[in-house]
XYZ file of C-alpha atoms in Angstrom:
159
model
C 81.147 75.381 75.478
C 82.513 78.919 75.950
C 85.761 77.461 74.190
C 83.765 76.795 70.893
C 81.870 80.234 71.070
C 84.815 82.224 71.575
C 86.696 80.672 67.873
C 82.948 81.112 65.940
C 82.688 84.738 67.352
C 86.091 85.121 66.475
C 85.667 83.842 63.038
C 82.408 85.320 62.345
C 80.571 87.213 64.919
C 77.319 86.314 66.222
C 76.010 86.055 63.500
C 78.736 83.234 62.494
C 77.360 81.693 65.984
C 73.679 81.564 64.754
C 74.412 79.783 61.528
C 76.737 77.236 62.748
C 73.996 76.149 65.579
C 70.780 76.637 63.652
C 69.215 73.888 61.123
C 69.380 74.783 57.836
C 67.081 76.698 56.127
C 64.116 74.687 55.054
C 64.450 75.431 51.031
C 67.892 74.360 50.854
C 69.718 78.154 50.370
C 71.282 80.493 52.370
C 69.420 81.739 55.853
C 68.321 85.417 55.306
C 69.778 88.257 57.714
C 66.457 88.730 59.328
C 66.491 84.868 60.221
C 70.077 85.434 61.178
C 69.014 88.056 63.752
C 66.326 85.592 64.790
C 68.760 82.982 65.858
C 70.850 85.515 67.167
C 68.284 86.794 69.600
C 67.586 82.913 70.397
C 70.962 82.517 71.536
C 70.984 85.646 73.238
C 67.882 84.397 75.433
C 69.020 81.100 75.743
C 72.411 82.295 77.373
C 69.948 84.795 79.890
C 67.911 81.392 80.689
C 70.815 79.624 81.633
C 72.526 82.130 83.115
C 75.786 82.336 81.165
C 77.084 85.578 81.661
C 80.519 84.967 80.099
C 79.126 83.596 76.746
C 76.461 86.093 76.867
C 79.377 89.271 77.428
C 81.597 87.721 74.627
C 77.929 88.260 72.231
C 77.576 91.562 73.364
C 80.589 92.090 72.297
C 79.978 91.822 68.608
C 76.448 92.229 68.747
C 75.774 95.414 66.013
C 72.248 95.725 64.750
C 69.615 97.789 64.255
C 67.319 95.228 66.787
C 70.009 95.411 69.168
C 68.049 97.023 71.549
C 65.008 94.620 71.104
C 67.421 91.621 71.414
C 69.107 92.676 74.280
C 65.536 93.693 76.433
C 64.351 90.287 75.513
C 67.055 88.560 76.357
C 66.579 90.975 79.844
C 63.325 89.749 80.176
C 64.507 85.918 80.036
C 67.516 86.417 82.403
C 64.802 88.384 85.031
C 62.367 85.483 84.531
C 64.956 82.685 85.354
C 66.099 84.357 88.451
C 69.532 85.296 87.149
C 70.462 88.488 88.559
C 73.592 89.322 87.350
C 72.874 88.283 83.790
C 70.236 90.442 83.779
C 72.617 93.249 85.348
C 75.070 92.522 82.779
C 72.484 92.904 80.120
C 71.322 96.160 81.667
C 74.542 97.795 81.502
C 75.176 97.054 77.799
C 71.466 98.063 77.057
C 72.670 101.831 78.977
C 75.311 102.314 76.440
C 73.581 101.127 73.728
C 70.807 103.360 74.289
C 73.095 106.178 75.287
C 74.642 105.172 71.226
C 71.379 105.413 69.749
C 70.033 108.576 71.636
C 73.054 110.239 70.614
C 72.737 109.385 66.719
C 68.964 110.375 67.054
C 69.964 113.686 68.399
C 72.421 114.232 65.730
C 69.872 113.342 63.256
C 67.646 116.154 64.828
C 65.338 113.525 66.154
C 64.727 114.963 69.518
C 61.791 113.086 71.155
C 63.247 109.764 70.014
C 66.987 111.076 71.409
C 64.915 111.945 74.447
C 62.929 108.600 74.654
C 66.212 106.440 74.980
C 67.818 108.778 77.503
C 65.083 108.163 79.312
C 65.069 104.616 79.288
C 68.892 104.455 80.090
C 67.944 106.942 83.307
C 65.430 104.761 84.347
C 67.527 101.483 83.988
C 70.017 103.338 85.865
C 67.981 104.060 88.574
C 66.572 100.553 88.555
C 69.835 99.034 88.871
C 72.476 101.731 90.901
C 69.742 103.904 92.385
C 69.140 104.010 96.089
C 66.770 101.065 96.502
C 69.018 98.662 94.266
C 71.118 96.006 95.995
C 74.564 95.941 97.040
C 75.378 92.774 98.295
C 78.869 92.480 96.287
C 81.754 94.290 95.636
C 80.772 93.246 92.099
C 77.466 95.184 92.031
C 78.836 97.973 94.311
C 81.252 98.653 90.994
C 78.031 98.114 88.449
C 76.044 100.123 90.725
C 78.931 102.643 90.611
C 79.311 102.582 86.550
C 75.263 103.404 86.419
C 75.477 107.020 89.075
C 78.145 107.644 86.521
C 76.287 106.984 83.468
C 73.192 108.460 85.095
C 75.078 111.642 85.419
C 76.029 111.878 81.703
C 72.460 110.703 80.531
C 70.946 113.962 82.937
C 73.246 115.695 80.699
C 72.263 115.044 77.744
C 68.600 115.788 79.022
């Protein structure tokens, strides 16, 4: 129920979310963050699988951790393997920026080849999704496909 999601995000974030869906922890105390993240990135793939783009945007929303990029190309990988398109767009999209984020703090950290690496990626999902051979059935991926030449143009940059 979006309705639901939308008052635990805004009460808590995702991580808020994860604990009030998951079982409790087996020895009777408090989940850990990295079983937090866990349930987080089930959530995550379990929105892609069913193709729930609106609960899956309002996660992205808050979604800030260091596996956000691993969450967010798993959750990818579901949404491709379920035949859902657009979640998978959608998921693309916030994984640009994200790794547009992190290249951008690598390079400022004077970690080149990793600032490089995720630039790279971002191109590539660029191209994969706006580039020439991408589809354009909608006015709603015409404007995605749009957003990525733009974001492809900035990411050359920064090459």
């Amino acid at each position: 129920n979006l309705e639901a999601l939308e008052a635990l995000v805004s009460l808590g974030g995702p991580s808020a979310v994860a604990t009030a869906t998951a079982l409790p922890a087996d020895n009777g105390q408090d989940a850990s963050a990295p079983a937090l993240v866990e349930r987080t990135e089930g959530l995550l793939c379990s929105c892609a699988a069913k193709g729930d783009s609106a609960s899956l945007a309002l996660l992205l929303e808050h979604l800030h951790d260091r596996r956000t990029l691993e969450i967010i190309r798993k959750a990818r990988a579901v949404a491709a393997q379920h035949g859902h398109c657009d979640v998978s767009q959608l998921l693309a999209t916030h994984l640009v920026v994200e790794l547009s984020y992190v290249g951008n703090s690598k390079y400022r950290a004077g970690e080149y080849d990793s600032a490089i690496g995720c630039y790279q990626e971002a191109i590539d999902l660029c191209e994969e999704h706006g580039g020439p051979g991408a589809s354009r059935a909608s006015p709603a991926s015409t404007s995605v496909a749009s957003c990525h030449r733009d974001n492809l143009v900035r990411l050359r940059y920064n090459l």
